[in-house]
């Protein structure tokens, strides 16, 4: 994390483009945004997965529930970074969001943009209201799921599993909230970087990427804890199931990635095609790398039953998938901010990634240390302890 922090400082000191006075550390700010968003989205997807397990009354995942909860505890950190970036953008410290530029809706201003001016009713104050409501809603549900789980452990016997049934209701309501806000927040926070462009599939595409990243992080953590002797009670079948989730959601991500590309290519509407045209012209190598890592690799390497039961192999593939989806976020953010100034991956991207990864690991391990790794008073704990497929 310290090495990453030094890299970020160096990134801001060295990031400039000769002859372009409009370039204000844009690549540095874009990298910070990518790191902040990726790990925030990952922890939010873990909260979704936790709520889904409760809403579906799933028993198989009970033994790894504390790991999922720990990953969700990064969410306040991630949202704090996002809020800080939004505020800095609003005060024109960085230029990630073109629609925040002063005078963008004023016909007398040199920054006037007729297309964005027509969308300012959706942005501006309304955008801030939505953003604050997203954050309050997500944090309330996440903390409530976690606190009820911890409270159930403190009792010798959770009479009638009261906390568990509370979490089932909370999980179900969280699914309703998440179904709407996962897409609208992706439009507001990420798609609005390319303000002239829009895609109704974009929210689902972001959702699939954050979900597979969360599943991969949880799987790697569970395997590491089991190998260190902290979670011997987790069965090989539970980890096998997590491998199946990784395999399945990789295909969901690929389906949405290709569907968005195919529909825009087939429609051939100029204001739509421009999104992929900019990536094809300046980010072609990154586009193909992301597609290969996040589709072909899991398809080939996680196909067999044995591959999902080989812990070393699953960690190796998971690490590559994790990096692949971080690169996907880089590819989503950079064309709309850095544009043709992009010179390929460099120490800036890697240094920034290591800072956020270090902070994420620190927060998650601290959360793991604050509660027993094995839940008590859960009605499905015996089912999970003897899970076998």
XYZ file of N, CA and C in Angstrom, residues 205-351:
441
model
N -23.859 -4.516 -17.798
C -22.460 -4.840 -18.113
C -21.551 -4.525 -16.921
N -21.750 -3.341 -16.311
C -20.975 -2.981 -15.119
C -21.290 -3.939 -13.974
N -22.572 -4.269 -13.829
C -22.994 -5.184 -12.757
C -22.301 -6.545 -12.885
N -22.250 -7.090 -14.102
C -21.607 -8.397 -14.299
C -20.129 -8.328 -13.948
N -19.457 -7.229 -14.324
C -18.036 -7.084 -14.021
C -17.766 -6.998 -12.533
N -18.608 -6.239 -11.813
C -18.384 -6.103 -10.370
C -18.724 -7.405 -9.636
N -19.697 -8.143 -10.165
C -20.090 -9.402 -9.514
C -18.987 -10.459 -9.634
N -18.452 -10.635 -10.832
C -17.398 -11.638 -11.005
C -16.154 -11.236 -10.218
N -15.879 -9.928 -10.115
C -14.714 -9.481 -9.329
C -14.918 -9.815 -7.850
N -16.134 -9.609 -7.344
C -16.419 -9.912 -5.945
C -16.318 -11.418 -5.676
N -16.895 -12.226 -6.567
C -16.839 -13.677 -6.393
C -15.397 -14.174 -6.392
N -14.585 -13.606 -7.271
C -13.183 -14.016 -7.353
C -12.433 -13.639 -6.083
N -12.648 -12.405 -5.598
C -11.964 -11.971 -4.373
C -12.371 -12.849 -3.189
N -13.662 -13.164 -3.072
C -14.144 -14.004 -1.959
C -13.528 -15.401 -2.047
N -13.492 -15.962 -3.247
C -12.934 -17.308 -3.436
C -11.461 -17.362 -3.055
N -10.702 -16.370 -3.517
C -9.266 -16.337 -3.191
C -9.063 -16.221 -1.678
N -9.855 -15.375 -1.037
C -9.733 -15.216 0.414
C -10.069 -16.501 1.159
N -11.144 -17.171 0.749
C -11.549 -18.417 1.422
C -10.459 -19.478 1.274
N -9.936 -19.614 0.065
C -8.885 -20.627 -0.149
C -7.652 -20.304 0.697
N -7.266 -19.025 0.715
C -6.085 -18.630 1.503
C -6.308 -18.912 2.994
N -7.476 -18.571 3.516
C -7.773 -18.807 4.933
C -7.817 -20.299 5.246
N -8.342 -21.080 4.318
C -8.405 -22.535 4.534
C -6.992 -23.135 4.522
N -6.160 -22.676 3.599
C -4.796 -23.201 3.533
C -3.981 -22.801 4.774
N -4.320 -21.636 5.366
C -3.628 -21.180 6.575
C -4.187 -21.842 7.833
N -5.224 -22.648 7.681
C -5.771 -23.392 8.813
C -6.861 -22.684 9.586
N -7.370 -21.564 9.053
C -8.411 -20.818 9.776
C -9.829 -21.274 9.425
N -9.989 -21.951 8.305
C -11.346 -22.318 7.878
C -11.373 -23.773 7.387
N -10.905 -24.672 8.264
C -10.914 -26.093 7.876
C -12.333 -26.599 7.668
N -13.304 -25.921 8.299
C -14.696 -26.381 8.222
C -15.338 -26.125 6.860
N -14.682 -25.341 6.001
C -15.222 -25.105 4.653
C -14.920 -26.321 3.786
N -15.942 -26.896 3.190
C -15.746 -28.123 2.418
C -15.228 -27.816 1.007
N -14.640 -28.833 0.421
C -14.155 -28.709 -0.959
C -15.316 -28.397 -1.912
N -16.497 -28.905 -1.587
C -17.672 -28.678 -2.438
C -18.104 -27.214 -2.421
N -17.950 -26.532 -1.267
C -18.304 -25.115 -1.200
C -17.394 -24.300 -2.122
N -16.096 -24.603 -2.079
C -15.158 -23.891 -2.963
C -15.437 -24.253 -4.424
N -15.798 -25.509 -4.663
C -16.184 -25.923 -6.019
C -17.372 -25.078 -6.513
N -18.349 -24.833 -5.630
C -19.506 -24.020 -6.009
C -19.097 -22.578 -6.334
N -18.158 -22.042 -5.571
C -17.671 -20.686 -5.862
C -16.982 -20.666 -7.236
N -16.260 -21.730 -7.544
C -15.642 -21.827 -8.871
C -16.686 -21.856 -9.969
N -17.809 -22.525 -9.701
C -18.893 -22.553 -10.699
C -19.499 -21.162 -10.890
N -19.626 -20.417 -9.779
C -20.125 -19.052 -9.905
C -19.170 -18.212 -10.761
N -17.862 -18.359 -10.515
C -16.877 -17.603 -11.301
C -17.004 -17.944 -12.785
N -17.148 -19.209 -13.062
C -17.282 -19.671 -14.452
C -18.553 -19.096 -15.085
N -19.667 -19.168 -14.365
C -20.954 -18.741 -14.921
C -21.008 -17.228 -15.146
N -20.558 -16.452 -14.167
C -20.658 -14.993 -14.291
C -19.666 -14.462 -15.318
N -18.582 -15.197 -15.559
C -17.678 -14.806 -16.654
C -18.422 -14.839 -17.985
N -19.286 -15.820 -18.145
C -20.073 -15.913 -19.386
C -21.138 -14.809 -19.433
N -21.730 -14.492 -18.270
C -22.706 -13.397 -18.244
C -22.037 -12.086 -18.661
N -20.840 -11.825 -18.125
C -20.106 -10.603 -18.492
C -19.827 -10.586 -20.001
N -19.377 -11.725 -20.524
C -19.045 -11.803 -21.956
C -20.282 -11.574 -22.817
N -21.397 -12.155 -22.404
C -22.652 -11.997 -23.153
C -23.040 -10.521 -23.236
N -22.948 -9.810 -22.113
C -23.329 -8.398 -22.102
C -22.306 -7.535 -22.833
N -21.035 -7.874 -22.676
C -19.960 -7.142 -23.371
C -20.167 -7.232 -24.878
N -20.404 -8.446 -25.370
C -20.561 -8.644 -26.818
C -21.905 -8.090 -27.304
N -22.968 -8.252 -26.506
C -24.284 -7.766 -26.918
C -24.263 -6.258 -27.132
N -23.633 -5.542 -26.206
C -23.565 -4.087 -26.341
C -22.802 -3.707 -27.609
N -21.673 -4.377 -27.834
C -20.862 -4.097 -29.023
C -21.638 -4.435 -30.297
N -22.267 -5.609 -30.320
C -22.952 -6.063 -31.537
C -24.130 -5.160 -31.896
N -24.937 -4.786 -30.891
C -26.106 -3.945 -31.170
C -25.703 -2.581 -31.704
N -24.648 -1.997 -31.121
C -24.197 -0.680 -31.586
C -23.584 -0.787 -32.979
N -22.811 -1.838 -33.213
C -22.210 -2.045 -34.538
C -23.308 -2.263 -35.582
N -24.335 -3.045 -35.247
C -25.389 -3.373 -36.198
C -26.264 -2.154 -36.497
N -26.557 -1.345 -35.444
C -27.392 -0.151 -35.652
C -26.652 0.911 -36.470
N -25.335 1.002 -36.242
C -24.479 1.926 -37.004
C -24.988 3.373 -36.914
N -25.391 3.794 -35.719
C -25.821 5.175 -35.495
C -24.592 5.968 -35.049
N -24.263 7.076 -35.731
C -23.002 7.789 -35.446
C -22.786 8.117 -33.979
N -23.823 8.642 -33.285
C -23.605 9.028 -31.892
C -23.453 7.822 -30.968
N -23.783 6.624 -31.448
C -23.579 5.402 -30.667
C -22.225 4.776 -30.980
N -21.895 4.731 -32.269
C -20.659 4.057 -32.703
C -19.419 4.736 -32.141
N -19.520 6.037 -31.858
C -18.341 6.788 -31.420
C -17.720 6.192 -30.154
N -18.534 5.552 -29.308
C -18.010 4.957 -28.075
C -16.974 3.880 -28.380
N -17.330 2.962 -29.286
C -16.397 1.888 -29.612
C -15.341 2.336 -30.612
N -15.661 3.346 -31.434
C -14.678 3.833 -32.396
C -13.442 4.386 -31.669
N -13.677 5.173 -30.608
C -12.542 5.739 -29.876
C -11.711 4.638 -29.238
N -12.348 3.570 -28.765
C -11.614 2.470 -28.151
C -10.896 1.642 -29.202
N -11.535 1.462 -30.345
C -10.925 0.656 -31.407
C -9.679 1.335 -31.967
N -9.716 2.671 -32.051
C -8.596 3.392 -32.661
C -7.409 3.557 -31.719
N -7.671 3.757 -30.425
C -6.576 4.077 -29.495
C -6.344 3.029 -28.411
N -7.263 2.068 -28.263
C -7.163 1.106 -27.150
C -7.365 -0.326 -27.633
N -7.014 -0.583 -28.876
C -7.330 -1.890 -29.463
C -6.668 -3.045 -28.698
N -5.389 -2.877 -28.362
C -4.672 -3.952 -27.657
C -5.341 -4.233 -26.304
N -5.734 -3.172 -25.607
C -6.378 -3.351 -24.303
C -7.744 -4.017 -24.460
N -8.485 -3.641 -25.509
C -9.803 -4.258 -25.750
C -9.697 -5.757 -25.938
N -8.752 -6.180 -26.767
C -8.592 -7.610 -27.026
C -8.055 -8.347 -25.804
N -7.165 -7.684 -25.069
C -6.618 -8.311 -23.855
C -7.727 -8.557 -22.836
N -8.564 -7.548 -22.630
C -9.672 -7.674 -21.675
C -10.620 -8.791 -22.107
N -10.951 -8.831 -23.386
C -11.885 -9.845 -23.879
C -11.302 -11.257 -23.711
N -10.018 -11.406 -24.048
C -9.392 -12.734 -23.953
C -9.313 -13.196 -22.492
N -8.829 -12.319 -21.627
C -8.653 -12.714 -20.217
C -9.985 -13.036 -19.555
N -10.990 -12.215 -19.834
C -12.252 -12.351 -19.091
C -13.251 -13.304 -19.729
N -12.971 -13.765 -20.942
C -13.865 -14.735 -21.575
C -13.151 -16.066 -21.859
N -12.132 -16.031 -22.707
C -11.483 -17.274 -23.137
C -10.808 -17.993 -21.980
N -10.140 -17.230 -21.120
C -9.384 -17.869 -20.037
C -10.287 -18.653 -19.081
N -11.331 -18.017 -18.507
C -12.207 -18.823 -17.621
C -12.931 -19.940 -18.350
N -13.288 -19.711 -19.646
C -13.998 -20.754 -20.386
C -13.136 -22.008 -20.518
N -11.862 -21.821 -20.834
C -10.975 -22.968 -21.048
C -10.501 -23.560 -19.721
N -10.123 -22.687 -18.792
C -9.432 -23.168 -17.591
C -10.363 -23.562 -16.454
N -11.630 -23.111 -16.489
C -12.548 -23.492 -15.407
C -13.636 -24.442 -15.885
N -13.462 -25.022 -17.062
C -14.487 -25.892 -17.633
C -14.649 -27.193 -16.841
N -13.542 -27.779 -16.448
C -13.624 -29.114 -15.844
C -13.931 -29.051 -14.350
N -14.437 -30.157 -13.838
C -14.729 -30.268 -12.399
C -13.432 -30.204 -11.584
N -12.395 -30.860 -12.072
C -11.131 -30.916 -11.321
C -10.510 -29.535 -11.143
N -10.644 -28.691 -12.176
C -10.017 -27.360 -12.092
C -10.631 -26.524 -10.977
N -11.910 -26.774 -10.678
C -12.571 -25.991 -9.632
C -12.336 -26.586 -8.235
N -11.658 -27.710 -8.181
C -11.336 -28.324 -6.891
C -9.838 -28.308 -6.608
N -9.066 -27.771 -7.543
C -7.628 -27.606 -7.336
C -7.399 -26.190 -6.804
N -7.100 -26.062 -5.525
C -7.051 -24.737 -4.891
C -5.987 -23.835 -5.517
N -4.794 -24.387 -5.766
C -3.726 -23.574 -6.359
C -4.146 -23.073 -7.735
N -4.730 -23.947 -8.524
C -5.149 -23.600 -9.882
C -6.259 -22.537 -9.840
N -7.211 -22.709 -8.911
C -8.328 -21.760 -8.810
C -7.823 -20.376 -8.391
N -6.844 -20.333 -7.496
C -6.267 -19.045 -7.086
C -5.512 -18.398 -8.236
N -4.799 -19.211 -9.008
C -4.029 -18.691 -10.143
C -4.976 -18.079 -11.188
N -6.001 -18.838 -11.572
C -6.965 -18.339 -12.566
C -7.728 -17.133 -12.018
N -8.104 -17.221 -10.728
C -8.841 -16.122 -10.113
C -8.037 -14.829 -10.106
N -6.751 -14.924 -9.836
C -5.899 -13.724 -9.829
C -5.877 -13.072 -11.213
N -5.783 -13.894 -12.253
C -5.759 -13.343 -13.618
C -7.101 -12.701 -13.955
N -8.202 -13.367 -13.578
C -9.539 -12.797 -13.847
C -9.708 -11.477 -13.105
N -9.232 -11.437 -11.867
C -9.334 -10.222 -11.053
C -8.628 -9.053 -11.748
N -7.404 -9.299 -12.209
C -6.651 -8.259 -12.923
C -7.350 -7.904 -14.233
N -7.901 -8.915 -14.912
C -8.590 -8.679 -16.181
C -9.768 -7.729 -16.034
N -10.507 -7.854 -14.953
C -11.661 -6.969 -14.776
C -11.234 -5.581 -14.291
N -10.080 -5.494 -13.624
C -9.558 -4.155 -13.322
C -9.181 -3.453 -14.635
N -8.556 -4.193 -15.539
C -8.207 -3.618 -16.843
C -9.460 -3.213 -17.618
N -10.546 -3.950 -17.411
C -11.811 -3.584 -18.062
C -12.272 -2.202 -17.594
N -12.135 -1.931 -16.300
C -12.506 -0.605 -15.784
C -11.588 0.473 -16.368
N -10.295 0.154 -16.484
C -9.358 1.097 -17.119
C -9.830 1.413 -18.540
N -10.241 0.381 -19.275
C -10.685 0.579 -20.655
C -11.995 1.368 -20.723
N -12.833 1.235 -19.710
C -14.096 1.986 -19.688
C -13.840 3.472 -19.410
N -12.883 3.760 -18.515
C -12.694 5.135 -18.041
C -11.800 5.963 -18.966
N -10.650 5.413 -19.364
C -9.604 6.204 -20.024
C -10.021 6.857 -21.349
N -10.724 6.167 -22.259
C -11.033 6.811 -23.544
C -11.851 8.099 -23.398
N -12.738 8.152 -22.402
C -13.565 9.343 -22.221
C -12.866 10.466 -21.493
N -11.704 10.206 -20.907
C -10.987 11.238 -20.146
C -9.620 11.545 -20.787
N -8.766 10.533 -20.866
C -7.426 10.726 -21.434
C -7.481 10.780 -22.965
N -8.396 10.000 -23.557
C -8.578 10.018 -25.009
C -7.352 9.581 -25.784
N -6.957 10.346 -26.801
C -5.841 9.951 -27.668
C -4.474 10.152 -27.010
N -4.441 10.714 -25.799
C -3.168 10.872 -25.085
C -2.708 9.553 -24.456
N -3.557 8.539 -24.519
C -3.226 7.234 -23.924
C -1.985 6.641 -24.601
N -1.034 6.179 -23.803
C 0.210 5.600 -24.344
C 0.388 4.148 -23.926
N -0.667 3.514 -23.450
C -0.570 2.117 -23.026
C -0.401 1.996 -21.524
N -0.524 0.770 -21.031
C -0.384 0.532 -19.586
C 1.019 0.894 -19.130
N 1.111 1.473 -17.957
C 2.430 1.860 -17.441
C 2.453 1.668 -15.922
N 3.544 2.094 -15.305
C 3.677 1.994 -13.849
C 2.566 2.765 -13.139
N 1.984 3.767 -13.805
C 0.922 4.541 -13.165
C -0.271 3.649 -12.815
N -0.700 2.831 -13.795
C -1.860 1.962 -13.574
C -1.548 0.917 -12.490
N -0.349 0.341 -12.560
C -0.006 -0.717 -11.611
C 0.192 -0.155 -10.194
N 0.889 1.001 -10.098
C 1.099 1.608 -8.779
C -0.210 1.980 -8.114
